[in-house]
Amino acid sequence: MRETLTISHIGAQGDGVARTASGPVYAPLTLPGETIQATVRDGRAEAVEVMAPSPERVAPVSPQYGDCGGCSLQHWAAAPYLEWKQDLVRQALAREGIESEIEATVATPPGARRRLALHARRGPDGGVVLGFKARRSWRLVSVSACPVADPRIVAAIPALRAVADAFLEHPKSAPTLHATWTLDGLDVDVTGVERRSGGLSRDAQMRAIQAAGEGGLARLSLAGETLVMARQPRVAFGPATIPLPAGGFLQAVPQAEAAMVERAVAAVQDAGKIADLFCGAGTFTFPLAQIAPVLAADASAAGIAALRAGIRSAKGLKPITAEARDLFRRPLAPYDLRGCDAIVFDPPRAGAAEQTAQIAQTKAGVVVGVSCNPATFARDARLLIDAGFRLERVTPIDQFLWSAHVELVGVFSR
């Protein structure tokens, strides 16, 4: 039976929400104020037909819109969309009883994503399907164009499809090609290959290497292990150029990275010594080292090795001390952080409760938290606030365009 519903707001996952007597109903690809007709099953609207569209609705630009699960909000005008992301941060803080100045969301442009995770499967005709997962499904949507991705990655999709073919050797393999555009071209790390049956055969490896060469890839690796490297992929962090580790972490959008770095650097201008925790290969480390000596720590030994290599490429930096250390199991204690009057930390989505508890006991006057998860950021912020810090301001950053994800930078002071 079809029902007529009115969308009241957008939920945290990017679906429109209609309030009904039976509880909320989630309707994908809808907007606040819209009247829709849909079949409702288990609180979800299916076969949605928009009867009265919102004036905020705009024409989507992706040929896969509506099927691909990657862009859930491409139909929303920019201004209300960015305000919604700002409100997501406000709501996360409010759940922890935190009030702060929340700046306008920093926008990022289309065609800027330098990192894509492309899934590969064998199609019914035996060919390779390369693309993104469909909305709420394991089915793949074949991608030939992507408005959020760097056009150079999009242009390489035929070559990536040929590379993926070699990794579909085993019927249980579900490879994902993590493609990154670097200063030296395309770097691809493949995960999801069946290993229990012996892993990738030597013949399949040779076919993958040949396809990588024919496609002009800078490097091809399997779960972080290099199969072939024509050119060392490099990225620039401030004044340094670092060799990107195979499978290593890198912010997805250069403009978003620049916005994060700019705010972190501005907050610690008066520091005498800075700690950069969860530093990766040095995204923040090198810009910070233009201000003061930096103590950098991260669990990734490969990331720390790349950071140390980058030190040799830059001039005019203050001293950098880098340590490979699991900050979840062995967080840096106040003794380790002595002398650091400013601390920057950029943990994974899980946040950094253990390390934050140690930061709270230091004498640092300024702390900058960078996060891809407002909920865990708010939890960690509560620890700092309870220890005497004040959350001065938070800047949401729209790194993942047209999605429900939001990044942020928060500045704390004593």
mmCIF file of C-alpha atoms in Angstrom:
data_model
loop_
_atom_site.group_PDB
_atom_site.id
_atom_site.type_symbol
_atom_site.label_atom_id
_atom_site.label_comp_id
_atom_site.label_asym_id
_atom_site.label_seq_id
_atom_site.Cartn_x
_atom_site.Cartn_y
_atom_site.Cartn_z
ATOM 1 C CA MET A 1 0.000 0.000 0.000
ATOM 2 C CA ARG A 2 1.322 3.431 -0.942
ATOM 3 C CA GLU A 3 1.509 6.134 1.723
ATOM 4 C CA THR A 4 1.755 9.907 1.454
ATOM 5 C CA LEU A 5 4.470 11.361 3.686
ATOM 6 C CA THR A 6 5.978 14.765 4.407
ATOM 7 C CA ILE A 7 9.732 14.983 4.988
ATOM 8 C CA SER A 8 10.549 16.968 8.128
ATOM 9 C CA HIS A 9 14.349 16.914 8.115
ATOM 10 C CA ILE A 10 17.466 15.088 6.940
ATOM 11 C CA GLY A 11 18.795 12.383 9.256
ATOM 12 C CA ALA A 12 22.405 11.815 10.213
ATOM 13 C CA GLN A 13 22.922 9.273 7.404
ATOM 14 C CA GLY A 14 21.606 11.617 4.707
ATOM 15 C CA ASP A 15 18.092 10.211 4.269
ATOM 16 C CA GLY A 16 14.987 12.348 4.554
ATOM 17 C CA VAL A 17 12.919 11.628 7.680
ATOM 18 C CA ALA A 18 9.130 11.648 7.861
ATOM 19 C CA ARG A 19 7.474 11.600 11.267
ATOM 20 C CA THR A 20 4.539 9.197 11.499
ATOM 21 C CA ALA A 21 2.376 7.709 14.243
ATOM 22 C CA SER A 22 4.372 4.492 13.892
ATOM 23 C CA GLY A 23 7.701 6.241 14.240
ATOM 24 C CA PRO A 24 10.186 7.808 11.828
ATOM 25 C CA VAL A 25 10.291 6.698 8.207
ATOM 26 C CA TYR A 26 13.558 7.123 6.315
ATOM 27 C CA ALA A 27 13.260 8.116 2.662
ATOM 28 C CA PRO A 28 16.427 8.253 0.533
ATOM 29 C CA LEU A 29 17.061 11.079 -1.927
ATOM 30 C CA THR A 30 14.420 13.379 -0.447
ATOM 31 C CA LEU A 31 14.560 16.862 1.113
ATOM 32 C CA PRO A 32 12.893 18.732 3.999
ATOM 33 C CA GLY A 33 9.404 19.959 3.193
ATOM 34 C CA GLU A 34 8.847 17.543 0.322
ATOM 35 C CA THR A 35 5.657 15.520 -0.025
ATOM 36 C CA ILE A 36 6.293 11.987 -1.266
ATOM 37 C CA GLN A 37 4.428 8.786 -1.981
ATOM 38 C CA ALA A 38 6.160 5.541 -1.084
ATOM 39 C CA THR A 39 5.785 1.959 0.074
ATOM 40 C CA VAL A 40 6.898 1.723 3.711
ATOM 41 C CA ARG A 41 8.616 -1.392 5.037
ATOM 42 C CA ASP A 42 10.302 -1.596 8.435
ATOM 43 C CA GLY A 43 10.564 2.173 8.741
ATOM 44 C CA ARG A 44 12.037 2.704 5.292
ATOM 45 C CA ALA A 45 10.399 4.267 2.260
ATOM 46 C CA GLU A 46 10.762 2.347 -0.996
ATOM 47 C CA ALA A 47 9.811 3.216 -4.573
ATOM 48 C CA VAL A 48 9.750 6.874 -3.573
ATOM 49 C CA GLU A 49 7.901 9.331 -5.803
ATOM 50 C CA VAL A 50 8.339 13.031 -5.022
ATOM 51 C CA MET A 51 4.937 14.706 -5.414
ATOM 52 C CA ALA A 52 5.884 18.213 -4.274
ATOM 53 C CA PRO A 53 9.632 18.910 -4.658
ATOM 54 C CA SER A 54 11.503 21.332 -2.422
ATOM 55 C CA PRO A 55 12.743 24.626 -3.894
ATOM 56 C CA GLU A 56 16.142 23.510 -2.587
ATOM 57 C CA ARG A 57 16.193 20.518 -4.973
ATOM 58 C CA VAL A 58 18.765 20.783 -7.773
ATOM 59 C CA ALA A 59 19.575 18.592 -10.751
ATOM 60 C CA PRO A 60 22.111 15.846 -9.903
ATOM 61 C CA VAL A 61 25.246 15.720 -12.032
ATOM 62 C CA SER A 62 26.281 12.074 -11.797
ATOM 63 C CA PRO A 63 25.101 9.518 -14.393
ATOM 64 C CA GLN A 64 24.945 6.956 -11.550
ATOM 65 C CA TYR A 65 22.825 9.174 -9.257
ATOM 66 C CA GLY A 66 20.077 7.263 -7.482
ATOM 67 C CA ASP A 67 21.742 3.887 -7.899
ATOM 68 C CA CYS A 68 25.286 4.475 -6.660
ATOM 69 C CA GLY A 69 25.517 4.589 -2.872
ATOM 70 C CA GLY A 70 28.277 7.194 -2.853
ATOM 71 C CA CYS A 71 26.403 10.508 -3.183
ATOM 72 C CA SER A 72 23.233 10.588 -1.100
ATOM 73 C CA LEU A 73 22.788 14.381 -1.200
ATOM 74 C CA GLN A 74 23.736 15.433 -4.720
ATOM 75 C CA HIS A 75 20.197 16.745 -5.242
ATOM 76 C CA TRP A 76 20.461 19.369 -2.453
ATOM 77 C CA ALA A 77 21.434 23.009 -3.048
ATOM 78 C CA ALA A 78 24.830 23.938 -1.637
ATOM 79 C CA ALA A 79 23.822 26.455 1.064
ATOM 80 C CA PRO A 80 21.306 24.321 3.016
ATOM 81 C CA TYR A 81 23.477 21.228 2.514
ATOM 82 C CA LEU A 82 26.490 22.915 4.114
ATOM 83 C CA GLU A 83 24.317 24.300 6.935
ATOM 84 C CA TRP A 84 23.095 20.753 7.599
ATOM 85 C CA LYS A 85 26.674 19.544 8.027
ATOM 86 C CA GLN A 86 27.295 22.387 10.448
ATOM 87 C CA ASP A 87 24.207 21.278 12.387
ATOM 88 C CA LEU A 88 25.450 17.662 12.521
ATOM 89 C CA VAL A 89 28.461 18.926 14.448
ATOM 90 C CA ARG A 90 26.276 21.069 16.690
ATOM 91 C CA GLN A 91 24.067 18.074 17.527
ATOM 92 C CA ALA A 92 27.063 15.842 18.314
ATOM 93 C CA LEU A 93 28.441 18.418 20.732
ATOM 94 C CA ALA A 94 25.030 19.002 22.316
ATOM 95 C CA ARG A 95 24.737 15.298 23.141
ATOM 96 C CA GLU A 96 27.806 15.752 25.353
ATOM 97 C CA GLY A 97 26.483 19.021 26.800
ATOM 98 C CA ILE A 98 29.052 21.123 24.921
ATOM 99 C CA GLU A 99 28.471 24.572 23.491
ATOM 100 C CA SER A 100 30.989 26.285 21.230
ATOM 101 C CA GLU A 101 31.240 28.608 18.270
ATOM 102 C CA ILE A 102 30.685 26.486 15.173
ATOM 103 C CA GLU A 103 31.979 28.169 12.067
ATOM 104 C CA ALA A 104 30.469 27.843 8.604
ATOM 105 C CA THR A 105 31.252 24.570 6.869
ATOM 106 C CA VAL A 106 34.263 24.761 4.568
ATOM 107 C CA ALA A 107 33.185 23.586 1.113
ATOM 108 C CA THR A 108 35.288 21.531 -1.284
ATOM 109 C CA PRO A 109 34.841 21.501 -5.069
ATOM 110 C CA PRO A 110 33.746 18.639 -7.332
ATOM 111 C CA GLY A 111 36.461 16.772 -9.190
ATOM 112 C CA ALA A 112 38.890 17.036 -6.266
ATOM 113 C CA ARG A 113 38.967 13.550 -4.676
ATOM 114 C CA ARG A 114 42.474 12.159 -5.116
ATOM 115 C CA ARG A 115 41.553 8.876 -3.421
ATOM 116 C CA LEU A 116 38.877 6.398 -4.522
ATOM 117 C CA ALA A 117 38.038 2.887 -3.329
ATOM 118 C CA LEU A 118 36.762 0.988 -6.372
ATOM 119 C CA HIS A 119 35.239 -2.466 -5.898
ATOM 120 C CA ALA A 120 35.690 -5.181 -8.513
ATOM 121 C CA ARG A 121 33.514 -8.218 -9.244
ATOM 122 C CA ARG A 122 33.085 -10.649 -12.106
ATOM 123 C CA GLY A 123 30.008 -9.763 -14.169
ATOM 124 C CA PRO A 124 27.463 -12.229 -15.627
ATOM 125 C CA ASP A 125 29.283 -12.125 -18.963
ATOM 126 C CA GLY A 126 32.630 -12.897 -17.314
ATOM 127 C CA GLY A 127 33.881 -9.345 -17.682
ATOM 128 C CA VAL A 128 35.011 -7.077 -14.843
ATOM 129 C CA VAL A 129 32.541 -4.762 -13.134
ATOM 130 C CA LEU A 130 34.453 -1.925 -11.456
ATOM 131 C CA GLY A 131 32.665 0.694 -9.421
ATOM 132 C CA PHE A 132 30.866 1.543 -6.185
ATOM 133 C CA LYS A 133 28.341 -0.391 -4.138
ATOM 134 C CA ALA A 134 24.697 0.350 -4.897
ATOM 135 C CA ARG A 135 22.557 1.984 -2.241
ATOM 136 C CA ARG A 136 21.921 -0.475 0.641
ATOM 137 C CA SER A 137 23.201 -3.383 -1.456
ATOM 138 C CA TRP A 138 26.252 -5.522 -2.218
ATOM 139 C CA ARG A 139 25.559 -5.088 -5.929
ATOM 140 C CA LEU A 140 28.113 -3.004 -7.804
ATOM 141 C CA VAL A 141 27.295 -0.011 -9.948
ATOM 142 C CA SER A 142 29.740 0.189 -12.843
ATOM 143 C CA VAL A 143 31.411 3.604 -12.952
ATOM 144 C CA SER A 144 32.608 5.360 -16.069
ATOM 145 C CA ALA A 145 32.299 8.915 -14.714
ATOM 146 C CA CYS A 146 32.400 10.344 -11.180
ATOM 147 C CA PRO A 147 31.848 14.067 -10.533
ATOM 148 C CA VAL A 148 33.596 14.031 -7.138
ATOM 149 C CA ALA A 149 36.782 12.293 -8.336
ATOM 150 C CA ASP A 150 39.921 13.791 -9.790
ATOM 151 C CA PRO A 151 39.418 13.508 -13.574
ATOM 152 C CA ARG A 152 42.796 11.808 -13.884
ATOM 153 C CA ILE A 153 41.548 8.876 -11.800
ATOM 154 C CA VAL A 154 38.351 8.707 -13.837
ATOM 155 C CA ALA A 155 40.414 8.622 -17.039
ATOM 156 C CA ALA A 156 42.345 5.642 -15.628
ATOM 157 C CA ILE A 157 39.231 3.501 -14.959
ATOM 158 C CA PRO A 158 39.692 1.346 -18.114
ATOM 159 C CA ALA A 159 43.275 0.628 -17.056
ATOM 160 C CA LEU A 160 42.138 -0.127 -13.499
ATOM 161 C CA ARG A 161 39.517 -2.524 -14.833
ATOM 162 C CA ALA A 162 42.262 -4.426 -16.640
ATOM 163 C CA VAL A 163 44.363 -4.531 -13.450
ATOM 164 C CA ALA A 164 41.374 -5.743 -11.419
ATOM 165 C CA ASP A 165 40.856 -8.721 -13.729
ATOM 166 C CA ALA A 166 43.999 -10.424 -12.430
ATOM 167 C CA PHE A 167 42.810 -10.141 -8.812
ATOM 168 C CA LEU A 168 39.539 -11.986 -9.542
ATOM 169 C CA GLU A 169 41.374 -15.290 -9.874
ATOM 170 C CA HIS A 170 39.586 -16.889 -6.912
ATOM 171 C CA PRO A 171 35.751 -16.942 -6.788
ATOM 172 C CA LYS A 172 35.808 -15.789 -3.144
ATOM 173 C CA SER A 173 37.995 -12.757 -3.855
ATOM 174 C CA ALA A 174 36.236 -9.395 -3.545
ATOM 175 C CA PRO A 175 39.041 -6.991 -4.441
ATOM 176 C CA THR A 176 38.937 -3.299 -3.717
ATOM 177 C CA LEU A 177 41.321 -1.041 -5.632
ATOM 178 C CA HIS A 178 42.403 1.887 -3.462
ATOM 179 C CA ALA A 179 43.507 4.366 -6.110
ATOM 180 C CA THR A 180 45.445 7.489 -5.098
ATOM 181 C CA TRP A 181 46.622 10.248 -7.414
ATOM 182 C CA THR A 182 50.105 11.399 -6.385
ATOM 183 C CA LEU A 183 52.810 13.715 -7.708
ATOM 184 C CA ASP A 184 54.108 10.728 -9.684
ATOM 185 C CA GLY A 185 50.842 9.383 -11.058
ATOM 186 C CA LEU A 186 48.448 6.692 -9.898
ATOM 187 C CA ASP A 187 49.233 4.535 -6.865
ATOM 188 C CA VAL A 188 46.964 1.494 -6.404
ATOM 189 C CA ASP A 189 46.776 -0.792 -3.379
ATOM 190 C CA VAL A 190 44.501 -3.842 -3.668
ATOM 191 C CA THR A 191 42.756 -5.451 -0.690
ATOM 192 C CA GLY A 192 40.105 -8.160 -0.383
ATOM 193 C CA VAL A 193 41.935 -10.936 -2.263
ATOM 194 C CA GLU A 194 41.281 -14.481 -1.021
ATOM 195 C CA ARG A 195 44.328 -15.685 0.948
ATOM 196 C CA ARG A 196 43.213 -18.951 2.584
ATOM 197 C CA SER A 197 43.503 -20.790 -0.722
ATOM 198 C CA GLY A 198 47.075 -19.720 -1.267
ATOM 199 C CA GLY A 199 46.589 -16.095 -2.227
ATOM 200 C CA LEU A 200 47.277 -14.667 -5.653
ATOM 201 C CA SER A 201 49.075 -17.118 -7.920
ATOM 202 C CA ARG A 202 52.355 -16.175 -9.563
ATOM 203 C CA ASP A 203 50.632 -16.170 -12.952
ATOM 204 C CA ALA A 204 47.949 -13.771 -11.719
ATOM 205 C CA GLN A 205 50.613 -11.520 -10.175
ATOM 206 C CA MET A 206 52.427 -11.347 -13.503
ATOM 207 C CA ARG A 207 49.178 -10.473 -15.307
ATOM 208 C CA ALA A 208 48.504 -7.739 -12.743
ATOM 209 C CA ILE A 209 52.031 -6.356 -13.127
ATOM 210 C CA GLN A 210 51.718 -6.351 -16.906
ATOM 211 C CA ALA A 211 48.361 -4.530 -16.716
ATOM 212 C CA ALA A 212 49.847 -1.999 -14.306
ATOM 213 C CA GLY A 213 52.674 -1.286 -16.729
ATOM 214 C CA GLU A 214 50.340 -0.968 -19.700
ATOM 215 C CA GLY A 215 48.094 1.361 -17.664
ATOM 216 C CA GLY A 216 50.986 3.595 -16.623
ATOM 217 C CA LEU A 217 50.553 3.068 -12.866
ATOM 218 C CA ALA A 218 53.280 4.467 -10.660
ATOM 219 C CA ARG A 219 52.916 1.539 -8.241
ATOM 220 C CA LEU A 220 50.749 -1.515 -7.680
ATOM 221 C CA SER A 221 50.628 -3.199 -4.276
ATOM 222 C CA LEU A 222 48.668 -5.991 -2.630
ATOM 223 C CA ALA A 223 47.585 -5.197 0.952
ATOM 224 C CA GLY A 224 50.562 -2.883 1.382
ATOM 225 C CA GLU A 225 53.120 -5.217 -0.253
ATOM 226 C CA THR A 226 54.549 -3.755 -3.463
ATOM 227 C CA LEU A 227 54.116 -5.904 -6.579
ATOM 228 C CA VAL A 228 55.679 -3.449 -9.011
ATOM 229 C CA MET A 229 56.841 0.170 -8.817
ATOM 230 C CA ALA A 230 57.703 2.190 -11.908
ATOM 231 C CA ARG A 231 57.989 5.434 -9.918
ATOM 232 C CA GLN A 232 57.972 6.109 -6.180
ATOM 233 C CA PRO A 233 54.625 7.811 -5.447
ATOM 234 C CA ARG A 234 55.212 11.062 -3.552
ATOM 235 C CA VAL A 235 53.027 13.688 -1.914
ATOM 236 C CA ALA A 236 53.830 17.149 -0.576
ATOM 237 C CA PHE A 237 53.190 18.185 3.031
ATOM 238 C CA GLY A 238 54.089 21.825 3.498
ATOM 239 C CA PRO A 239 57.739 22.275 2.465
ATOM 240 C CA ALA A 240 58.440 18.517 2.437
ATOM 241 C CA THR A 241 57.960 15.868 -0.231
ATOM 242 C CA ILE A 242 57.467 12.409 1.230
ATOM 243 C CA PRO A 243 57.444 8.908 -0.305
ATOM 244 C CA LEU A 244 53.892 7.658 0.256
ATOM 245 C CA PRO A 245 53.903 4.182 1.846
ATOM 246 C CA ALA A 246 52.026 1.469 -0.053
ATOM 247 C CA GLY A 247 48.506 1.428 1.361
ATOM 248 C CA GLY A 248 49.337 4.440 3.536
ATOM 249 C CA PHE A 249 46.800 6.990 4.765
ATOM 250 C CA LEU A 250 46.294 10.272 2.935
ATOM 251 C CA GLN A 251 43.537 12.855 3.253
ATOM 252 C CA ALA A 252 41.100 12.351 0.386
ATOM 253 C CA VAL A 253 40.840 15.945 -0.863
ATOM 254 C CA PRO A 254 43.813 18.342 -1.026
ATOM 255 C CA GLN A 255 41.600 21.400 -0.426
ATOM 256 C CA ALA A 256 40.149 19.810 2.723
ATOM 257 C CA GLU A 257 43.629 18.917 3.930
ATOM 258 C CA ALA A 258 44.765 22.512 3.351
ATOM 259 C CA ALA A 259 41.808 23.858 5.360
ATOM 260 C CA MET A 260 42.630 21.555 8.274
ATOM 261 C CA VAL A 261 46.327 22.401 8.232
ATOM 262 C CA GLU A 262 45.632 26.131 7.985
ATOM 263 C CA ARG A 263 43.478 26.086 11.130
ATOM 264 C CA ALA A 264 45.845 23.903 13.111
ATOM 265 C CA VAL A 265 48.831 26.070 12.227
ATOM 266 C CA ALA A 266 46.962 29.286 13.070
ATOM 267 C CA ALA A 267 46.026 27.941 16.513
ATOM 268 C CA VAL A 268 49.607 27.102 17.582
ATOM 269 C CA GLN A 269 51.489 30.136 16.263
ATOM 270 C CA ASP A 270 52.898 31.018 19.700
ATOM 271 C CA ALA A 271 53.994 27.491 20.648
ATOM 272 C CA GLY A 272 57.523 26.693 21.767
ATOM 273 C CA LYS A 273 57.165 22.941 21.156
ATOM 274 C CA ILE A 274 54.348 21.021 19.486
ATOM 275 C CA ALA A 275 53.201 17.393 19.692
ATOM 276 C CA ASP A 276 51.586 15.902 16.575
ATOM 277 C CA LEU A 277 49.787 12.720 17.590
ATOM 278 C CA PHE A 278 48.399 10.207 15.077
ATOM 279 C CA CYS A 279 50.662 12.032 12.659
ATOM 280 C CA GLY A 280 50.616 9.519 9.798
ATOM 281 C CA ALA A 281 53.338 10.409 7.301
ATOM 282 C CA GLY A 282 53.398 14.054 8.375
ATOM 283 C CA THR A 283 50.320 15.859 7.055
ATOM 284 C CA PHE A 284 50.483 18.336 9.944
ATOM 285 C CA THR A 285 54.030 17.643 11.124
ATOM 286 C CA PHE A 286 55.876 19.538 8.403
ATOM 287 C CA PRO A 287 53.715 22.697 8.423
ATOM 288 C CA LEU A 288 53.929 22.711 12.239
ATOM 289 C CA ALA A 289 57.726 22.335 12.123
ATOM 290 C CA GLN A 290 57.919 25.693 10.390
ATOM 291 C CA ILE A 291 56.777 27.179 13.725
ATOM 292 C CA ALA A 292 58.468 25.120 16.440
ATOM 293 C CA PRO A 293 60.126 21.762 17.171
ATOM 294 C CA VAL A 294 57.678 18.861 16.766
ATOM 295 C CA LEU A 295 57.289 15.532 18.543
ATOM 296 C CA ALA A 296 55.428 13.266 16.092
ATOM 297 C CA ALA A 297 53.974 9.839 16.894
ATOM 298 C CA ASP A 298 51.881 7.278 15.033
ATOM 299 C CA ALA A 299 51.309 3.520 15.101
ATOM 300 C CA SER A 300 52.294 3.114 11.443
ATOM 301 C CA ALA A 301 55.984 2.258 11.207
ATOM 302 C CA ALA A 302 55.798 2.796 7.426
ATOM 303 C CA GLY A 303 54.265 6.223 7.954
ATOM 304 C CA ILE A 304 56.986 7.221 10.410
ATOM 305 C CA ALA A 305 59.671 5.959 8.013
ATOM 306 C CA ALA A 306 58.160 8.094 5.241
ATOM 307 C CA LEU A 307 58.044 11.085 7.575
ATOM 308 C CA ARG A 308 61.703 10.667 8.427
ATOM 309 C CA ALA A 309 62.535 10.454 4.727
ATOM 310 C CA GLY A 310 60.587 13.658 4.181
ATOM 311 C CA ILE A 311 62.677 15.499 6.751
ATOM 312 C CA ARG A 312 65.641 15.179 4.414
ATOM 313 C CA SER A 313 63.703 16.825 1.561
ATOM 314 C CA ALA A 314 62.780 20.055 3.368
ATOM 315 C CA LYS A 315 64.782 23.073 4.427
ATOM 316 C CA GLY A 316 64.235 25.619 7.168
ATOM 317 C CA LEU A 317 62.351 23.328 9.535
ATOM 318 C CA LYS A 318 62.613 23.178 13.313
ATOM 319 C CA PRO A 319 63.748 19.780 14.680
ATOM 320 C CA ILE A 320 61.308 16.861 14.285
ATOM 321 C CA THR A 321 61.392 13.805 16.536
ATOM 322 C CA ALA A 322 59.315 10.932 15.142
ATOM 323 C CA GLU A 323 58.282 7.766 16.975
ATOM 324 C CA ALA A 324 56.346 4.691 15.830
ATOM 325 C CA ARG A 325 54.025 3.966 18.731
ATOM 326 C CA ASP A 326 50.510 2.572 19.223
ATOM 327 C CA LEU A 327 48.770 5.498 20.904
ATOM 328 C CA PHE A 328 45.762 3.355 21.819
ATOM 329 C CA ARG A 329 47.742 0.766 23.765
ATOM 330 C CA ARG A 330 50.604 3.056 24.799
ATOM 331 C CA PRO A 331 49.392 6.658 24.782
ATOM 332 C CA LEU A 332 51.987 9.326 25.379
ATOM 333 C CA ALA A 333 51.870 10.323 29.045
ATOM 334 C CA PRO A 334 52.325 13.857 30.424
ATOM 335 C CA TYR A 335 55.968 12.968 31.088
ATOM 336 C CA ASP A 336 56.456 12.080 27.412
ATOM 337 C CA LEU A 337 54.757 15.328 26.397
ATOM 338 C CA ARG A 338 56.666 17.553 28.782
ATOM 339 C CA GLY A 339 57.608 20.861 27.225
ATOM 340 C CA CYS A 340 54.848 20.624 24.583
ATOM 341 C CA ASP A 341 52.724 23.718 25.063
ATOM 342 C CA ALA A 342 50.602 22.861 22.022
ATOM 343 C CA ILE A 343 49.228 19.467 20.944
ATOM 344 C CA VAL A 344 47.585 18.479 17.666
ATOM 345 C CA PHE A 345 45.845 15.097 17.420
ATOM 346 C CA ASP A 346 44.100 13.519 14.422
ATOM 347 C CA PRO A 347 42.891 10.029 15.400
ATOM 348 C CA PRO A 348 40.911 7.468 13.365
ATOM 349 C CA ARG A 349 37.092 7.385 13.472
ATOM 350 C CA ALA A 350 37.145 5.616 16.848
ATOM 351 C CA GLY A 351 38.593 8.739 18.445
ATOM 352 C CA ALA A 352 41.345 8.762 21.030
ATOM 353 C CA ALA A 353 39.876 8.439 24.514
ATOM 354 C CA GLU A 354 43.029 6.906 26.033
ATOM 355 C CA GLN A 355 45.362 9.495 24.550
ATOM 356 C CA THR A 356 42.975 12.380 25.258
ATOM 357 C CA ALA A 357 42.898 11.422 28.940
ATOM 358 C CA GLN A 358 46.690 11.834 28.994
ATOM 359 C CA ILE A 359 46.572 15.133 27.068
ATOM 360 C CA ALA A 360 44.127 16.433 29.686
ATOM 361 C CA GLN A 361 46.821 16.003 32.358
ATOM 362 C CA THR A 362 49.537 17.922 30.493
ATOM 363 C CA LYS A 363 50.421 21.588 30.838
ATOM 364 C CA ALA A 364 49.647 22.334 27.195
ATOM 365 C CA GLY A 365 47.814 25.613 26.722
ATOM 366 C CA VAL A 366 46.421 24.845 23.271
ATOM 367 C CA VAL A 367 45.061 21.586 21.865
ATOM 368 C CA VAL A 368 43.801 21.095 18.322
ATOM 369 C CA GLY A 369 41.574 18.115 17.593
ATOM 370 C CA VAL A 370 41.050 16.974 14.009
ATOM 371 C CA SER A 371 38.328 14.392 13.450
ATOM 372 C CA CYS A 372 36.295 12.548 10.825
ATOM 373 C CA ASN A 373 33.665 11.574 13.403
ATOM 374 C CA PRO A 374 31.823 14.342 15.306
ATOM 375 C CA ALA A 375 30.469 11.830 17.862
ATOM 376 C CA THR A 376 33.861 10.552 19.027
ATOM 377 C CA PHE A 377 35.292 14.070 18.814
ATOM 378 C CA ALA A 378 32.565 15.264 21.193
ATOM 379 C CA ARG A 379 33.320 12.394 23.589
ATOM 380 C CA ASP A 380 37.019 13.261 23.628
ATOM 381 C CA ALA A 381 36.242 16.981 23.882
ATOM 382 C CA ARG A 382 34.249 16.276 27.023
ATOM 383 C CA LEU A 383 37.378 14.795 28.640
ATOM 384 C CA LEU A 384 39.392 17.931 27.871
ATOM 385 C CA ILE A 385 36.641 20.290 29.009
ATOM 386 C CA ASP A 386 36.241 18.429 32.294
ATOM 387 C CA ALA A 387 40.000 18.868 32.810
ATOM 388 C CA GLY A 388 39.796 22.650 32.441
ATOM 389 C CA PHE A 389 39.982 23.271 28.711
ATOM 390 C CA ARG A 390 37.513 25.397 26.762
ATOM 391 C CA LEU A 391 36.435 24.488 23.242
ATOM 392 C CA GLU A 392 36.939 27.846 21.545
ATOM 393 C CA ARG A 393 35.641 27.023 18.071
ATOM 394 C CA VAL A 394 34.915 24.183 15.700
ATOM 395 C CA THR A 395 35.167 24.268 11.897
ATOM 396 C CA PRO A 396 33.247 21.625 9.924
ATOM 397 C CA ILE A 397 34.938 20.626 6.653
ATOM 398 C CA ASP A 398 33.068 18.975 3.788
ATOM 399 C CA GLN A 399 35.805 16.628 2.625
ATOM 400 C CA PHE A 400 33.389 13.993 1.281
ATOM 401 C CA LEU A 401 31.148 15.977 -1.018
ATOM 402 C CA TRP A 402 27.416 15.096 -1.165
ATOM 403 C CA SER A 403 27.772 12.461 1.555
ATOM 404 C CA ALA A 404 26.736 12.354 5.213
ATOM 405 C CA HIS A 405 30.360 12.396 6.387
ATOM 406 C CA VAL A 406 31.742 15.541 7.969
ATOM 407 C CA GLU A 407 35.268 16.324 9.133
ATOM 408 C CA LEU A 408 36.138 19.014 11.653
ATOM 409 C CA VAL A 409 38.869 20.925 13.395
ATOM 410 C CA GLY A 410 38.354 21.981 17.010
ATOM 411 C CA VAL A 411 40.576 24.385 18.959
ATOM 412 C CA PHE A 412 40.818 24.114 22.759
ATOM 413 C CA SER A 413 42.533 26.455 25.208
ATOM 414 C CA ARG A 414 43.093 26.397 28.957
#
